[in-house]
Structure formats: structure tokens, C-alpha cells
PDB file of C-alpha atoms in Angstrom:
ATOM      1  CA  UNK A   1      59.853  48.659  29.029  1.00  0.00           C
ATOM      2  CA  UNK A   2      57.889  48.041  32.165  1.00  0.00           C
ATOM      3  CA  UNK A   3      54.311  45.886  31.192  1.00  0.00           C
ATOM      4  CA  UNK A   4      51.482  46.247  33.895  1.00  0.00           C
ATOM      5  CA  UNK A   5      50.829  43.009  35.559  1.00  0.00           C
ATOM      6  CA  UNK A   6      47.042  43.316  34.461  1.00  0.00           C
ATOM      7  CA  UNK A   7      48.829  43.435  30.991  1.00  0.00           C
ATOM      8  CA  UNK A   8      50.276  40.279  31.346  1.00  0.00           C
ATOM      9  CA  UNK A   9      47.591  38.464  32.953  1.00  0.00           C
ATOM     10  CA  UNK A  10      45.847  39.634  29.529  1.00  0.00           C
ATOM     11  CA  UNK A  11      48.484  38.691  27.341  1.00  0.00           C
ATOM     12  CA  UNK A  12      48.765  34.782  29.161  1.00  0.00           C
ATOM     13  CA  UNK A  13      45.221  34.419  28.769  1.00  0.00           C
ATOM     14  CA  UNK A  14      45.206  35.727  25.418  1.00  0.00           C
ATOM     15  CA  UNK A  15      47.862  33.120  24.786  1.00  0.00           C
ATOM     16  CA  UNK A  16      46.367  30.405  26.521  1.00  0.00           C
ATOM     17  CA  UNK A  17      42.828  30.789  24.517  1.00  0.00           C
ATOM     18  CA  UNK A  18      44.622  30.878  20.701  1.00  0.00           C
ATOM     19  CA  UNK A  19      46.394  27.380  22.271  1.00  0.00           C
ATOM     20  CA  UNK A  20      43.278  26.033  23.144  1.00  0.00           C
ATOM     21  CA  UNK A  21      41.174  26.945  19.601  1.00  0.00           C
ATOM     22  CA  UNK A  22      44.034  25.415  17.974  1.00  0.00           C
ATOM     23  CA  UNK A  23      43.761  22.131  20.120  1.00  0.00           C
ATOM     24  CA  UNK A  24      40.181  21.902  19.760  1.00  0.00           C
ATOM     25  CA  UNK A  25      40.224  22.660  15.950  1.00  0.00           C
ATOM     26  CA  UNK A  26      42.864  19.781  15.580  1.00  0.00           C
ATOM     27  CA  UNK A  27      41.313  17.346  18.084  1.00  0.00           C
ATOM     28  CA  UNK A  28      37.702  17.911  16.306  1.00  0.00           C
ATOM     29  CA  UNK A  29      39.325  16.876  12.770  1.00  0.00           C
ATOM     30  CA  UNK A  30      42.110  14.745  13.322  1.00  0.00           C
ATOM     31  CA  UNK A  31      41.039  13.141  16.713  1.00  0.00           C
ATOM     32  CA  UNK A  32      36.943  13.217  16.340  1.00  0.00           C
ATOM     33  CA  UNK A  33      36.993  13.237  12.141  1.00  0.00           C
ATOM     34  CA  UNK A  34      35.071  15.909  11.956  1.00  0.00           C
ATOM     35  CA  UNK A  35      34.758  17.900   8.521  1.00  0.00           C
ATOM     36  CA  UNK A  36      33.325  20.561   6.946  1.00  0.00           C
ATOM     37  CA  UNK A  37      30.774  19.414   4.246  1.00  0.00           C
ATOM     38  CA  UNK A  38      33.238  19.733   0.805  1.00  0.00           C
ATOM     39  CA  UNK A  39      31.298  21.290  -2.462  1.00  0.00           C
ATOM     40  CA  UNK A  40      32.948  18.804  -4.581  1.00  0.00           C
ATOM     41  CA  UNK A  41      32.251  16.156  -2.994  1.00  0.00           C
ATOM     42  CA  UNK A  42      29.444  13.325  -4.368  1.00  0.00           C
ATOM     43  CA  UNK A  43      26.115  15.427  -3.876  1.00  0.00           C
ATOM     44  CA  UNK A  44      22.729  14.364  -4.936  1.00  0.00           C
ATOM     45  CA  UNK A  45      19.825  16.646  -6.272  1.00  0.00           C
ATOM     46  CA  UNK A  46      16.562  16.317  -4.571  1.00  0.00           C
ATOM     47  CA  UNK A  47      14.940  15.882  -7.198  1.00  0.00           C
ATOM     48  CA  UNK A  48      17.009  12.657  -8.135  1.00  0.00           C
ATOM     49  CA  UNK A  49      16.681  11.025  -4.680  1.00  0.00           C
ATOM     50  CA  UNK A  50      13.533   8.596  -5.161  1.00  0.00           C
ATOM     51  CA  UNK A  51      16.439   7.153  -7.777  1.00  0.00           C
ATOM     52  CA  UNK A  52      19.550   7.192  -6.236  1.00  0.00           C
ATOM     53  CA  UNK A  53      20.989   4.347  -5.294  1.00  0.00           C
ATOM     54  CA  UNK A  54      22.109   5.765  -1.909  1.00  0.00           C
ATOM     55  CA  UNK A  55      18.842   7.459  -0.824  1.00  0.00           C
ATOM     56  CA  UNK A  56      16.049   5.978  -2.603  1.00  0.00           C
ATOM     57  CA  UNK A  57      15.813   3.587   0.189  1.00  0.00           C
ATOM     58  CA  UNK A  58      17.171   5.191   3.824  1.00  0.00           C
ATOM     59  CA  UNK A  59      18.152   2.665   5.624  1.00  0.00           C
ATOM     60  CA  UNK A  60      20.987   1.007   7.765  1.00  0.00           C
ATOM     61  CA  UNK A  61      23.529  -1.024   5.702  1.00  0.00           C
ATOM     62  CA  UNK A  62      26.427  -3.195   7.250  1.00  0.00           C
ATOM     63  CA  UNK A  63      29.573  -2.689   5.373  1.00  0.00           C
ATOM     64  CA  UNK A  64      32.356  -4.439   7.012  1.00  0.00           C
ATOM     65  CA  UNK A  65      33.034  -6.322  10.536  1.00  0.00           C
ATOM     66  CA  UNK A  66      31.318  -3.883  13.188  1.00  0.00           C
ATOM     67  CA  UNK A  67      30.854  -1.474  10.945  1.00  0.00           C
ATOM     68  CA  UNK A  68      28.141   0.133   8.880  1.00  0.00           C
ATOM     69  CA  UNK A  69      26.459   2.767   6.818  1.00  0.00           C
ATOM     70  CA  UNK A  70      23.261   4.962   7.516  1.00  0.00           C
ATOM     71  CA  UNK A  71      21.264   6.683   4.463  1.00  0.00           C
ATOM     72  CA  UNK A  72      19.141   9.583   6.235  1.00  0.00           C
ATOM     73  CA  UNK A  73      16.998  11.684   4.177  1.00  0.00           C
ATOM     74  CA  UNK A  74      15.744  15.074   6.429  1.00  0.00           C
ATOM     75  CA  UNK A  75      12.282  16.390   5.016  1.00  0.00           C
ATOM     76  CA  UNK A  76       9.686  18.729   6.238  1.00  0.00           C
ATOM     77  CA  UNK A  77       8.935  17.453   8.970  1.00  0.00           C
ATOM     78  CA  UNK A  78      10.613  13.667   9.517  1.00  0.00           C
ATOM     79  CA  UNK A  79      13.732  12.130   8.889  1.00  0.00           C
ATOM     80  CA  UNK A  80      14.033   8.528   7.078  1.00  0.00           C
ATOM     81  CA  UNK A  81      14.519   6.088   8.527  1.00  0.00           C
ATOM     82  CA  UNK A  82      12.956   6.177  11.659  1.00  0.00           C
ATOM     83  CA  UNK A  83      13.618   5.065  14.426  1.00  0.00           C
ATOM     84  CA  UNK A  84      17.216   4.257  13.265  1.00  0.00           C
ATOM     85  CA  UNK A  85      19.223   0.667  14.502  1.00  0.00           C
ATOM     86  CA  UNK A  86      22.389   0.444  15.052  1.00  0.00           C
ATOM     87  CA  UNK A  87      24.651  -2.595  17.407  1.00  0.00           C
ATOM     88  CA  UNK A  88      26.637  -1.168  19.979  1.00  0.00           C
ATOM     89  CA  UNK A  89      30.906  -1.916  19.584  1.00  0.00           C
ATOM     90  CA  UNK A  90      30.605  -0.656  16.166  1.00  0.00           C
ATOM     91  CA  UNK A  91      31.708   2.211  13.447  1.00  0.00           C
ATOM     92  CA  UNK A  92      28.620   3.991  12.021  1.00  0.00           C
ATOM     93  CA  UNK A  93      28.846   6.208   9.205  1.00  0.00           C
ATOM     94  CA  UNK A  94      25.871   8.900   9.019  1.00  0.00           C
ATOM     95  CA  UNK A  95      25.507   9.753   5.211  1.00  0.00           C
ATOM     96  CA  UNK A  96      22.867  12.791   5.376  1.00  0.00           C
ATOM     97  CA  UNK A  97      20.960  14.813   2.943  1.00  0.00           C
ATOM     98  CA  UNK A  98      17.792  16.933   2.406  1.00  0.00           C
ATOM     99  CA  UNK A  99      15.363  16.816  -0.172  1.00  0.00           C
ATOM    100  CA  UNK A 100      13.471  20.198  -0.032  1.00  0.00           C
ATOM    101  CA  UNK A 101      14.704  22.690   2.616  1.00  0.00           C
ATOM    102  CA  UNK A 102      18.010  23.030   5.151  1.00  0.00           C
ATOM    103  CA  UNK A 103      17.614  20.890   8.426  1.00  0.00           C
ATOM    104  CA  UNK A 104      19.647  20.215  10.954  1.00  0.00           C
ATOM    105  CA  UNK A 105      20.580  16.470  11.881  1.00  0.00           C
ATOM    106  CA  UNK A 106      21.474  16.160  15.963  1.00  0.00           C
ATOM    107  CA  UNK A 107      21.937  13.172  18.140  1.00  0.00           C
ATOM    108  CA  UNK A 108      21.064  14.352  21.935  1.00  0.00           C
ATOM    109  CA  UNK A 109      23.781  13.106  23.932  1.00  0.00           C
ATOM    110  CA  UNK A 110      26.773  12.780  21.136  1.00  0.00           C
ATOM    111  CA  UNK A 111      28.943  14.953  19.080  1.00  0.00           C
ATOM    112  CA  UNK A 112      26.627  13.935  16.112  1.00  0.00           C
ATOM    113  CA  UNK A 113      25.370  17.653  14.721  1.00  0.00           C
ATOM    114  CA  UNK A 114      25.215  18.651  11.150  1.00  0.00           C
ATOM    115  CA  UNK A 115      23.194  20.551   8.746  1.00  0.00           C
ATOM    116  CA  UNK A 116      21.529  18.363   6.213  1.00  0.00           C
ATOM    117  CA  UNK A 117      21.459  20.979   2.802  1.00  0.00           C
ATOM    118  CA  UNK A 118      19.492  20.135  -0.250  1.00  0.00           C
ATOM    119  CA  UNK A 119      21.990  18.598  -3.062  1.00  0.00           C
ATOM    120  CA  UNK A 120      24.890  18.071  -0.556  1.00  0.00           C
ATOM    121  CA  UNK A 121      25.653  15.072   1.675  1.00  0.00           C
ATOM    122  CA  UNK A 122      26.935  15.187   5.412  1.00  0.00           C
ATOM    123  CA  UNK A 123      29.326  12.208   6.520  1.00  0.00           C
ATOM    124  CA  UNK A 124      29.738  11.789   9.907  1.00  0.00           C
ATOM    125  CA  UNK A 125      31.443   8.928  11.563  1.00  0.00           C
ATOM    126  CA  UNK A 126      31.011   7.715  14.932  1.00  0.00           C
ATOM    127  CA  UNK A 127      31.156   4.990  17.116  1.00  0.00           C
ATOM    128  CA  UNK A 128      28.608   3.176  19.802  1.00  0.00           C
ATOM    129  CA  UNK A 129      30.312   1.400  22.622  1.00  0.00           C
ATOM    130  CA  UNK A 130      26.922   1.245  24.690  1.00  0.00           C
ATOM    131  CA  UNK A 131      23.527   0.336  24.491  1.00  0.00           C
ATOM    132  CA  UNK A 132      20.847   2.965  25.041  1.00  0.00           C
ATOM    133  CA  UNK A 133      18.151   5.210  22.813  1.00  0.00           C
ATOM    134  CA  UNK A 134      18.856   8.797  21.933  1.00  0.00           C
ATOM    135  CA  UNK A 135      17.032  11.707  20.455  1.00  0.00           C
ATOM    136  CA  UNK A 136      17.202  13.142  16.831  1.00  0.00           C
ATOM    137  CA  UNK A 137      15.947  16.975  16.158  1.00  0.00           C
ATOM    138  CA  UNK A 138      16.134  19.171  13.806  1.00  0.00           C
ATOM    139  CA  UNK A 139      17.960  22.103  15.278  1.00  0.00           C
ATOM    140  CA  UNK A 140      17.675  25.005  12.338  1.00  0.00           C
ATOM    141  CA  UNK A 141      14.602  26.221  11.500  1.00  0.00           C
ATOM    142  CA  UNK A 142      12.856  24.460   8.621  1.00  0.00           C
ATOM    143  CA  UNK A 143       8.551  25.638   8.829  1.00  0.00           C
ATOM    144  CA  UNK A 144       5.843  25.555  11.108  1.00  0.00           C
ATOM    145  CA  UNK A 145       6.126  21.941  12.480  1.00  0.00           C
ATOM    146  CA  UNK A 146       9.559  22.652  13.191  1.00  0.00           C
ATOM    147  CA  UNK A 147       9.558  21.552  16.528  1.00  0.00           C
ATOM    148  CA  UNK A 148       7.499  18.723  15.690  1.00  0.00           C
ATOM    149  CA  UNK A 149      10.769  17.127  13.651  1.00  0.00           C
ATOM    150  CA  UNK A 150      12.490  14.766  15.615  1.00  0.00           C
ATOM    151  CA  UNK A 151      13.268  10.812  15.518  1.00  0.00           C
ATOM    152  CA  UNK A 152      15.418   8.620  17.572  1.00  0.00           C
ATOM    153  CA  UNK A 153      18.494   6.170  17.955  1.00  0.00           C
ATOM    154  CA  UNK A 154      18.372   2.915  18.957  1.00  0.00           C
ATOM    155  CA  UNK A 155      22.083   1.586  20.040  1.00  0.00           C
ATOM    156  CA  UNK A 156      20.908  -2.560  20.707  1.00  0.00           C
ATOM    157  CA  UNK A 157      23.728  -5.312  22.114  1.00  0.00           C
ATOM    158  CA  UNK A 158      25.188  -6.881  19.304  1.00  0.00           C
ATOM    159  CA  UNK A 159      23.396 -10.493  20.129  1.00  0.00           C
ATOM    160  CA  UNK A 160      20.037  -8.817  19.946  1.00  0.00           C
ATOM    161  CA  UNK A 161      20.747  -6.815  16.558  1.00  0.00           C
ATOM    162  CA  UNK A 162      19.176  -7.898  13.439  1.00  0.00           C
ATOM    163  CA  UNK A 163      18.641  -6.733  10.249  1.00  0.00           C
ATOM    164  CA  UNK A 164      15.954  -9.192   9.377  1.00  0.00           C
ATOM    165  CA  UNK A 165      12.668  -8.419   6.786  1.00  0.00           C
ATOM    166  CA  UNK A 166       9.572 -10.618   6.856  1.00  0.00           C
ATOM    167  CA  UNK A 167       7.114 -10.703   3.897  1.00  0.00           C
ATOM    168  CA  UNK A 168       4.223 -13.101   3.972  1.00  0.00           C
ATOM    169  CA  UNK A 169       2.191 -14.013   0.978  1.00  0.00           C
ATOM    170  CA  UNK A 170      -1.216 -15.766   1.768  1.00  0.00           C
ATOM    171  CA  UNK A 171      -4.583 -15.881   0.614  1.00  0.00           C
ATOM    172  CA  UNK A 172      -7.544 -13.808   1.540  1.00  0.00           C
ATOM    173  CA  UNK A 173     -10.086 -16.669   0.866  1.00  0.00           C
ATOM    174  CA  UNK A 174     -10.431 -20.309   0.205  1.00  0.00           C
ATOM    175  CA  UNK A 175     -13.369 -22.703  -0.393  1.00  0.00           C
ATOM    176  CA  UNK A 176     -13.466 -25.540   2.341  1.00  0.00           C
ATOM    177  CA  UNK A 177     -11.910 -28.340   1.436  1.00  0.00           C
ATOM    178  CA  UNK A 178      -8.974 -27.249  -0.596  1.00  0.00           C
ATOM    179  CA  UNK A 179      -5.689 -26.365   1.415  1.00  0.00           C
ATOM    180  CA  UNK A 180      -4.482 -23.405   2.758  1.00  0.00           C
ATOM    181  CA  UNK A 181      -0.654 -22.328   1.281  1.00  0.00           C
ATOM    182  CA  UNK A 182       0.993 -19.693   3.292  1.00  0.00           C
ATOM    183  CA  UNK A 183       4.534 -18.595   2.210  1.00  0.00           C
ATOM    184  CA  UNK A 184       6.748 -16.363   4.379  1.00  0.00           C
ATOM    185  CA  UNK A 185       9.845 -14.761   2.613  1.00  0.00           C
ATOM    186  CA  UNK A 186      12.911 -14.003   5.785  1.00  0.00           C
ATOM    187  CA  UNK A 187      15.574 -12.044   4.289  1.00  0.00           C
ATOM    188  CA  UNK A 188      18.573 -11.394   6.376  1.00  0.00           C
ATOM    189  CA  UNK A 189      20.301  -7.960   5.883  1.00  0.00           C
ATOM    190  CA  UNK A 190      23.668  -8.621   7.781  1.00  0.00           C
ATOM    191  CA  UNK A 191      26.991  -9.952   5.955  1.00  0.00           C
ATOM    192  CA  UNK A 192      27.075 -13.212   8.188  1.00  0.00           C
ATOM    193  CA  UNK A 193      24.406 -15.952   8.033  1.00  0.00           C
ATOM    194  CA  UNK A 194      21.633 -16.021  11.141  1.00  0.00           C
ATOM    195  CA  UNK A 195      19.942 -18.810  12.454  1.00  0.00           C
ATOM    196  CA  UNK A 196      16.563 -17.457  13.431  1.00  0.00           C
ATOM    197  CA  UNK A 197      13.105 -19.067  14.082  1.00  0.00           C
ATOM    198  CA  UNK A 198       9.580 -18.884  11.645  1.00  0.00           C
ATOM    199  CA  UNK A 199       6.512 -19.271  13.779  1.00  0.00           C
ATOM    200  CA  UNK A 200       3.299 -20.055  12.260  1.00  0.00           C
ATOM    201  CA  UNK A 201      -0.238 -19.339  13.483  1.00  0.00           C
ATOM    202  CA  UNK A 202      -3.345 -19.857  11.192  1.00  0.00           C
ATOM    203  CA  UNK A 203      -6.527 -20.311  13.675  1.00  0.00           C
ATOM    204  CA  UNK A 204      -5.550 -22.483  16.092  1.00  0.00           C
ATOM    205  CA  UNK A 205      -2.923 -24.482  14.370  1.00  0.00           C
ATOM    206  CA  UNK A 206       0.757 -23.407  15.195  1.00  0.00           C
ATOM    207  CA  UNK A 207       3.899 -24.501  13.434  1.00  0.00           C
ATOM    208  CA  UNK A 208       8.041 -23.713  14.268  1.00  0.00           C
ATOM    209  CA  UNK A 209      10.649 -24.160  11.845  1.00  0.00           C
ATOM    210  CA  UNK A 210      14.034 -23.287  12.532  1.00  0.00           C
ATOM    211  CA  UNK A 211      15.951 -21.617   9.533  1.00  0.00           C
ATOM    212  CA  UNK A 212      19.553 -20.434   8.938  1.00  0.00           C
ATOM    213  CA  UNK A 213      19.629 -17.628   6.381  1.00  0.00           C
ATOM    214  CA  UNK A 214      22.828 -16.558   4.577  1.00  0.00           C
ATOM    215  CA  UNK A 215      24.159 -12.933   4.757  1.00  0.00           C
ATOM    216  CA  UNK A 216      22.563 -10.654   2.182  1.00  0.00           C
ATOM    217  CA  UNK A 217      20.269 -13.214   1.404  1.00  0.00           C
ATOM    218  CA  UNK A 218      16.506 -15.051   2.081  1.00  0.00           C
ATOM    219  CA  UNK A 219      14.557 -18.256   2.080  1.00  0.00           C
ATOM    220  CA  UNK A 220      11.123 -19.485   1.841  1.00  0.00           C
ATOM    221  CA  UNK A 221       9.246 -21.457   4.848  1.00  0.00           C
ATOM    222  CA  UNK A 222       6.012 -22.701   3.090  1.00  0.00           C
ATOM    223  CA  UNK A 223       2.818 -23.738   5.173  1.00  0.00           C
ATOM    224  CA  UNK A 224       0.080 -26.153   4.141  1.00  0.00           C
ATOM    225  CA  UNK A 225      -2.850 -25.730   6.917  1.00  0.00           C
ATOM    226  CA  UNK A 226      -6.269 -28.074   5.928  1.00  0.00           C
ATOM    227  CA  UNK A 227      -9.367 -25.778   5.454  1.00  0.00           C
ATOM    228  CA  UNK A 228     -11.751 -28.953   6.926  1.00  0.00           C
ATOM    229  CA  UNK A 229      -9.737 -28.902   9.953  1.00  0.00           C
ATOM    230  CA  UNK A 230      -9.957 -24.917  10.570  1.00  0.00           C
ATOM    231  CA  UNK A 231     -14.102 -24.820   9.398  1.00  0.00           C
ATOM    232  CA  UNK A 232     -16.151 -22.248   7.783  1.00  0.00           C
ATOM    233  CA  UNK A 233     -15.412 -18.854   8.333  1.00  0.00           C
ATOM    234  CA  UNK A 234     -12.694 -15.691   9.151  1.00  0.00           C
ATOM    235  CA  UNK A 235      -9.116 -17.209  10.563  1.00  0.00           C
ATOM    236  CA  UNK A 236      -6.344 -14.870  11.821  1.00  0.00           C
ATOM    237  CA  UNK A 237      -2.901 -15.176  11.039  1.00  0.00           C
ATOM    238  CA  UNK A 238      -0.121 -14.392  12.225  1.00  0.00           C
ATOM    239  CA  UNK A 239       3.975 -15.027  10.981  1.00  0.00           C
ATOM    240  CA  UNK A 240       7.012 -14.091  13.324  1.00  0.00           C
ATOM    241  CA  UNK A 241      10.375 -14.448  13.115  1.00  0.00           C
ATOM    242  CA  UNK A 242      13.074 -12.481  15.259  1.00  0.00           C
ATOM    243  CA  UNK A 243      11.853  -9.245  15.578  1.00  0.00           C
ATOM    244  CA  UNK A 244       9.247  -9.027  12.605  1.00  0.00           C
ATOM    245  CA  UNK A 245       5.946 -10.036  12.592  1.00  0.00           C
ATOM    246  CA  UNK A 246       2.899 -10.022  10.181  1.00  0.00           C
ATOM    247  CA  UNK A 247      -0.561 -10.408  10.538  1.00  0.00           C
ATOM    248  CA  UNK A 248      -3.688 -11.202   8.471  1.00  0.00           C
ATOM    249  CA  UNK A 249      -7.136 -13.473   8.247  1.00  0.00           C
ATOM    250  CA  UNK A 250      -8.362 -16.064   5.626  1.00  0.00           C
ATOM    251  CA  UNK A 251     -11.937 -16.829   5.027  1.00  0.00           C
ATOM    252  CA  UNK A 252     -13.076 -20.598   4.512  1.00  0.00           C
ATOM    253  CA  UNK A 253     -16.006 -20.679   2.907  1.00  0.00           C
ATOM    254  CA  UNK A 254     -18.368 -22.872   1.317  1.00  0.00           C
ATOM    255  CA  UNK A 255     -18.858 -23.727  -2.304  1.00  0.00           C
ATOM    256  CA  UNK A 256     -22.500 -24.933  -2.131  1.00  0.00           C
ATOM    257  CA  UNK A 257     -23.569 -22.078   0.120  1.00  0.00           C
ATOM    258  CA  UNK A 258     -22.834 -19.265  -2.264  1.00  0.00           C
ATOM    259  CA  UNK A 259     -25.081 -17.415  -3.589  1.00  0.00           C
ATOM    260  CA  UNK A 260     -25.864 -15.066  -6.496  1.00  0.00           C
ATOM    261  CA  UNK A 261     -27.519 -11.806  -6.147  1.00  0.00           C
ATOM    262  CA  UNK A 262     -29.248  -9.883  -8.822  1.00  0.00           C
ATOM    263  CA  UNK A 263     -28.187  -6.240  -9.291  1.00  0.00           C
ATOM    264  CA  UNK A 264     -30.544  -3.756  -8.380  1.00  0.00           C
ATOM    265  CA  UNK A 265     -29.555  -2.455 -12.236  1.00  0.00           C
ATOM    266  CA  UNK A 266     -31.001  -6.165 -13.431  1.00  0.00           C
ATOM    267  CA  UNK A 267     -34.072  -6.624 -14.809  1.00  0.00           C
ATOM    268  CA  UNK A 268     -36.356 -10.285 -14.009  1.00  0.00           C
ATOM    269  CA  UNK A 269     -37.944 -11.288 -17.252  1.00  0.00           C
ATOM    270  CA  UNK A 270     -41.428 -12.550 -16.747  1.00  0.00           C
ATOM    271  CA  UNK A 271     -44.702 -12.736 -19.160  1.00  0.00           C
ATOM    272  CA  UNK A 272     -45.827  -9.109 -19.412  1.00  0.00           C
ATOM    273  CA  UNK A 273     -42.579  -7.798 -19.777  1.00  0.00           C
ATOM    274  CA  UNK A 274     -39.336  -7.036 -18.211  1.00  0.00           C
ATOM    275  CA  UNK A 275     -39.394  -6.049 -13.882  1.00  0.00           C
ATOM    276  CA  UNK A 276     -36.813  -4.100 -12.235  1.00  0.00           C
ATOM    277  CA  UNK A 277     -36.434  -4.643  -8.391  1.00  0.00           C
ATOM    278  CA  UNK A 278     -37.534  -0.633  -8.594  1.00  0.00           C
ATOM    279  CA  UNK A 279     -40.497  -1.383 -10.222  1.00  0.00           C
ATOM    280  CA  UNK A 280     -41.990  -3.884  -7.797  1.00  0.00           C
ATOM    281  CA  UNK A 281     -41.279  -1.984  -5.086  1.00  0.00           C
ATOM    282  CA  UNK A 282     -43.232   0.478  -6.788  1.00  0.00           C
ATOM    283  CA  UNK A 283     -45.753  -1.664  -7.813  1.00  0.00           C
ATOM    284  CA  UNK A 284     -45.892  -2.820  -4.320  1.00  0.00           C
ATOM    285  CA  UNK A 285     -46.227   0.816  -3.026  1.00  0.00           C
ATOM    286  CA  UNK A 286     -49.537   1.047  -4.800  1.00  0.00           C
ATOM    287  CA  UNK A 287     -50.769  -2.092  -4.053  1.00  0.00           C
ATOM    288  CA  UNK A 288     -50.479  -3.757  -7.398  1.00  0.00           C
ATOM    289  CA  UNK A 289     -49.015  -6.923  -8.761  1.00  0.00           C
ATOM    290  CA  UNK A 290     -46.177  -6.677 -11.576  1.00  0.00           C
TER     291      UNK A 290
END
């Protein structure tokens, strides 16, 4: 049987195209490790989220040498956390879920693109050899703001990525004379210990102290400032260490200068009788004397 050269041409390219779907399909789960989301696998309900152990708390977690964990929760209209961090030369694991409607999670510029469906989670693993920022959207339809839903990607080098948490604990006011106590709490996130530096700025006194904190752990830098030396009234703060900083402002004030005011509810006992502030005024009003 004679077959029309058209025919053939048809049939190669025919040929060639179920090749190629079957290349890409094997390349995309084998090569890329790209799966379809599995129904058995360990959902979460929405409405158990705020307690999970997973989600409760989006956030980046390192896992192993180079490699770590991300906890995104998609919700009308953000995604947690934002903006995420990640080092560059590492493995990143995307764990993503949603906790009222179906979103889409997409990273502009990589083969990062999955739906994030209420009581399932998405894994996706990847891996940064470069530095740069890229876009997050939400690329199915999830309300009015839709297109307001996006959030970013922040691939740092691995000698500027930290996973460091500041918390400060000072006063708000002190009477002159007595000493200021300033704590700052550094906690470092990573698996290996960091050396990092506090710095310390109450008015116009400054103080550095260098700290090494161990993985998954913190420590306390304490600071005792004089109030005499600093004088009577409002003092910023401010705390930094690697990337984090806090601000705030203490008050010095004087014991002997304060006051007590009488509430306008209060009466002022004299001889005829008890006198609101209301009823001199009104007694003033009329030219009379209380």
C-alpha cells in the first residue's frame, strides 16, 4: 500500500510529539520532582491551622546542611510569610496550603507553580544557585483583590543570610536617679552557631558587645545606662543586631516634681459644704464665691 508523503510527514510528527509528552512528563517527575498533590497525603483543615505545628507559624526553617523548609499559608489576599528568605546554593522545600479559598502559589522566573487548596498541602522542591528577588502571585482567581495578591522571594548569598530574631524588653519610664535596665533577647534560627554584634543606643550613650549564639538557640545582652547622666525627660532607643533592629523611648522623670491632680469627678471639702470643680466654675459664671 502506497502512503501519501503528506501522510507521512503527519504520521513522523505525530510520532515525534507522543515522544516528546512522554519526555517531558518523565523529565518533570523524575528529573524536576514534580508531583501531583496526593489525597492521602498529610493534609491540614483550615480550620486547624492557627494550631498546627506546621502552619501556625509560616516561616522558613533550616533542616539540614543547605537545605531547608518553607511553611506558606495563601489567604484572601496575602500569603505568609512575606517577603520569604532563602540562601542561595541550597535545597528549599515549599510546603503550601490555603486556609479559606483555592489560590495559586507562582514564583516569576522558576518552575515553582502550584495550586494551594484548602485542607491539602503542595510540596515543591527546588533549588537556588543565585542571588536575586522574584515575584509571588496568585495565578487562579480567588475575589476581588485578586490581583492585589502577590509577595516576593528573596534568594541572599549565603554569608549575608540569617535567621536571627531580636526582642528587647525595656522600660517606658524611670524616676531620675535610679538606673536604666535594658535587656535584648538574640535568638539565632540556623542549625550552626553565629557570631553576630548587639549595638546599644539609649540617648546619647552607645554600647557594642559582640555575642556568639548557638544554633536553635538565644542569649541575653543586658544594659545598665545611669538616669543622672541621660537627665529629665523622653530618650530614644534603639537595639540592632545583624539585620534586626528595635526601637523605643524612656522617660526620666522626677520624683519631687510630680504632681497630683484632682478629678474633675472630685469634690474639695471646705466649710459650707462640699465644691465640685463644676460648681465653681459655675459659681464663678455668676459672679459668686463658693
Amino acid at each position: 500500500m502506497r502512503i501519501h508523503t503528506y501522510e507521512k510527514l503527519w504520521l513522523a510528527g505525530s510520532f515525534v510529539l507522543i515522544v516528546g509528552f512522554i519526555v517531558t512528563i518523565t523529565y518533570g517527575s523524575v528529573g524536576l520532582g514534580i508531583t501531583m498533590i496526593d489525597d492521602e497525603a498529610d493534609g491540614v483543615s483550615p480550620d486547624e491551622i492557627p494550631s498546627d505545628e506546621r502552619f501556625s507559624d509560616p516561616r522558613v526553617e533550616q533542616v539540614g546542611e543547605d537545605e531547608y523548609e518553607v511553611y506558606v499559608v495563601a489567604m484572601t489576599f496575602i500569603f505568609q510569610p512575606d517577603p520569604i528568605e532563602v540562601p542561595a546554593n541550597s535545597e528549599v522545600t515549599f510546603y503550601v496550603t490555603s486556609r479559606d479559598v483555592i489560590h495559586g502559589f507562582e514564583v516569576a522566573g522558576t518552575n515553582i507553580n502550584s495550586m494551594a487548596i484548602p485542607g491539602q498541602v503542595a510540596e515543591l522542591t527546588v533549588e537556588f544557585d543565585e542571588p536575586g528577588t522574584y515575584g509571588i502571585v496568585c495565578n487562579e482567581y480567588c475575589g476581588p483583590q485578586h490581583h492585589t495578591m502577590e509577595g516576593s522571594l528573596v534568594v541572599t548569598p549565603e554569608s549575608e543570610f540569617s535567621q536571627t530574631e531580636l526582642e528587647v524588653n525595656a522600660p517606658e519610664q524611670v524616676a531620675q536617679g535610679n538606673e536604666i535596665d535594658l535587656t535584648a533577647t538574640v535568638s539565632n534560627g540556623l542549625l550552626e552557631a553565629r557570631e553576630s554584634t548587639v549595638n546599644v543606643t539609649v540617648g546619647s550613650q552607645t554600647t557594642e558587645q559582640s555575642i556568639t549564639v548557638d544554633g536553635e538557640s538565644s542569649e541575653n545582652v543586658s544594659v545598665t545606662v545611669d538616669s543622672d547622666e541621660l537627665g529629665p525627660g523622653e530618650h530614644d532607643w534603639t537595639v540592632s543586631v545583624d539585620d534586626q533592629e528595635d526601637t523605643g523611648t524612656i522617660t526620666v522623670g522626677n520624683e519631687t516634681e510630680t504632681t497630683e491632680s484632682v478629678p474633675a469627678s472630685m469634690g474639695i471639702e471646705t466649710a459650707s459644704g462640699t465644691v465640685t470643680p463644676m460648681d465653681t466654675a459655675e459659681a464663678t459664671r455668676r459672679g459668686a464665691h463658693p
